[in-house]
XYZ file of C-alpha atoms in Angstrom:
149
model
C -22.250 5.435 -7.226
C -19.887 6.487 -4.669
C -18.399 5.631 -1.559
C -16.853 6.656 1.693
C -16.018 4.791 5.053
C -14.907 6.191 8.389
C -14.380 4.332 12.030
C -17.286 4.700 14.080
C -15.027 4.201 17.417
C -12.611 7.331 16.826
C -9.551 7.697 14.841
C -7.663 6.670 18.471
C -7.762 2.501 19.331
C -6.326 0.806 21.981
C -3.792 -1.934 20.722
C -5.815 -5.402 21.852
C -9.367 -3.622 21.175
C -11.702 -2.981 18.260
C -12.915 -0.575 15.863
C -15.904 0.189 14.155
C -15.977 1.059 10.341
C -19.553 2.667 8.571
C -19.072 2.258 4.826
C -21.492 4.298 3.004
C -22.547 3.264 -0.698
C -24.264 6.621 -2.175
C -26.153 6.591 -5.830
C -25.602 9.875 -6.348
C -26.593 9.166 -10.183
C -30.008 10.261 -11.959
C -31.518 7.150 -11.565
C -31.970 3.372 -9.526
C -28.846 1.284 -10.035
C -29.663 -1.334 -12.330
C -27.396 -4.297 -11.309
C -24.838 -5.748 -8.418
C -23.164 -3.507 -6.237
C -20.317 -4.644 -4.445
C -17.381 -3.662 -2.247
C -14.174 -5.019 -1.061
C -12.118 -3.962 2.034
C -8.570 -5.479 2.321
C -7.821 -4.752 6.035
C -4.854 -3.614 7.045
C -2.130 -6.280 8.705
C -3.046 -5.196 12.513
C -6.974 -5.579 12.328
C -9.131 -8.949 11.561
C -12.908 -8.860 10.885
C -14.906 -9.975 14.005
C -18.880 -9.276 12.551
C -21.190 -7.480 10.307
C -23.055 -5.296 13.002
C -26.132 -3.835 10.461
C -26.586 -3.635 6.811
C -29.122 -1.573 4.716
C -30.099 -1.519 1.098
C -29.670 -5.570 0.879
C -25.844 -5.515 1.420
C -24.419 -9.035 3.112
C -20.829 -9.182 3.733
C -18.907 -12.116 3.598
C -15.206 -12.941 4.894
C -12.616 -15.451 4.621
C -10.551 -16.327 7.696
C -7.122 -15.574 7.191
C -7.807 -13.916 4.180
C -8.431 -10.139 5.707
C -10.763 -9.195 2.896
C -14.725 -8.409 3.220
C -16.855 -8.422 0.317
C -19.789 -6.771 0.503
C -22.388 -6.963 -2.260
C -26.616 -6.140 -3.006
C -28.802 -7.093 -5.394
C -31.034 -4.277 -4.471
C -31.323 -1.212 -6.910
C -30.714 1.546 -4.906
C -32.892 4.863 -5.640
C -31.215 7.733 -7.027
C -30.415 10.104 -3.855
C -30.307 6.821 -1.521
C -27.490 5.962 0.101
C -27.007 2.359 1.882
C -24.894 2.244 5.104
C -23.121 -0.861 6.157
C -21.485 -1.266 9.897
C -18.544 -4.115 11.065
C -16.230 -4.904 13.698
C -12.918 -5.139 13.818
C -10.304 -6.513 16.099
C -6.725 -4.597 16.878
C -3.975 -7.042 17.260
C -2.614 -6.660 20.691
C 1.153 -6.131 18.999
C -0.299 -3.270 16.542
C 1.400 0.187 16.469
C 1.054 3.571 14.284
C -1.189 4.183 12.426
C -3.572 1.674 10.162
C -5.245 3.074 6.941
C -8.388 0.932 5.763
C -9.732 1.152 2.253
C -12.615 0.279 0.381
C -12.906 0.170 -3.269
C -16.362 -0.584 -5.218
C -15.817 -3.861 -7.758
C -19.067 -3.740 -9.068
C -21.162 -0.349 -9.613
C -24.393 -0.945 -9.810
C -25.362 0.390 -13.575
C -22.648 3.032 -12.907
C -20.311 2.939 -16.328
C -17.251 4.122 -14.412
C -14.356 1.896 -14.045
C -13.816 1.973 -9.910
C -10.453 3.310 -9.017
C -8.519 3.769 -5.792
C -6.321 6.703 -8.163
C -6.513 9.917 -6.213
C -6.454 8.532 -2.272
C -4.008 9.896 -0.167
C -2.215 7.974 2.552
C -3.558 9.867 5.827
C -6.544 12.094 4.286
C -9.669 11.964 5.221
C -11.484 13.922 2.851
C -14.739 12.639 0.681
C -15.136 13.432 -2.831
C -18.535 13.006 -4.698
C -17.270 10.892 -7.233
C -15.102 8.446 -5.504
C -15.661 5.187 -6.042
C -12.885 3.969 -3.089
C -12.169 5.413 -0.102
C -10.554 4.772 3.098
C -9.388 5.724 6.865
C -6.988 5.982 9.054
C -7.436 4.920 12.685
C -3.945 5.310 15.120
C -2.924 2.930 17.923
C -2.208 3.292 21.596
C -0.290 0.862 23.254
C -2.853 -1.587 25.699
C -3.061 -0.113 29.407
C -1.301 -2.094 31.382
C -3.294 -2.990 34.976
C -1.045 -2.842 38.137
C -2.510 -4.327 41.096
């Protein structure tokens, strides 16, 4: 099982807006997963879930105000080769600056015997490996445009 997650909106936000992350949850293994599969994304300070816009392969996603983790789990085996794609909102702080990197790690794999790990990410990359099992990326902030009348 592997996974990967990019923002949907463009690595540029606008202080005040929102973003857009697609996590995708891969079984890249020779056959269904044969138990829970679940993620977790710790947002960054700067960004606060606002909704779960669509799920596939049975995922729900649950959050805790104030908390700034999602959990994300199935119950549905997912086929070997199938990979399920999960979409949510999130807002930008109006005070946020830089740059914000978002991971994901799985916490449960499915079947998979791996032990997830977040060893091997690299602050700012963006690149996917086949046999990650967290991921994460990095979105950078404008200031709001300010309106003159």
């Amino acid at each position: 099982v592997t996974i990967a997650i990019g923002s949907l909106t463009n690595s540029n936000v606008t202080a005040g807006g929102a973003t857009y992350y697609k996590v995708s949850v891969s079984n890249v293994g020779g056959s269904s997963t044969s138990s829970t599969l679940t993620f977790t994304d710790t947002l960054p300070v700067g960004l606060t879930y606002d909704s779960t816009v669509s799920a596939t392969g049975g995922f729900v996603c649950t959050y805790v105000a104030g908390s700034r983790v999602i959990t994300c789990t199935s119950s549905t085996a997912l086929a070997s080769g199938d990979t399920a794609n999960i979409v949510y909102k999130a807002n930008i702080a109006a005070n946020a600056t830089g740059s914000l990197t978002n991971a994901v790690i799985m916490t449960a794999m499915g079947g998979d015997t791996r032990t997830p790990s977040a060893s091997g990410l690299v602050v700012g990359s963006t690149s996917v490996s086949t046999n990650k099992t967290a991921a994460q990326a990095v979105i950078n902030i404008a200031p709001p445009v300010s309106q003159s009348r």
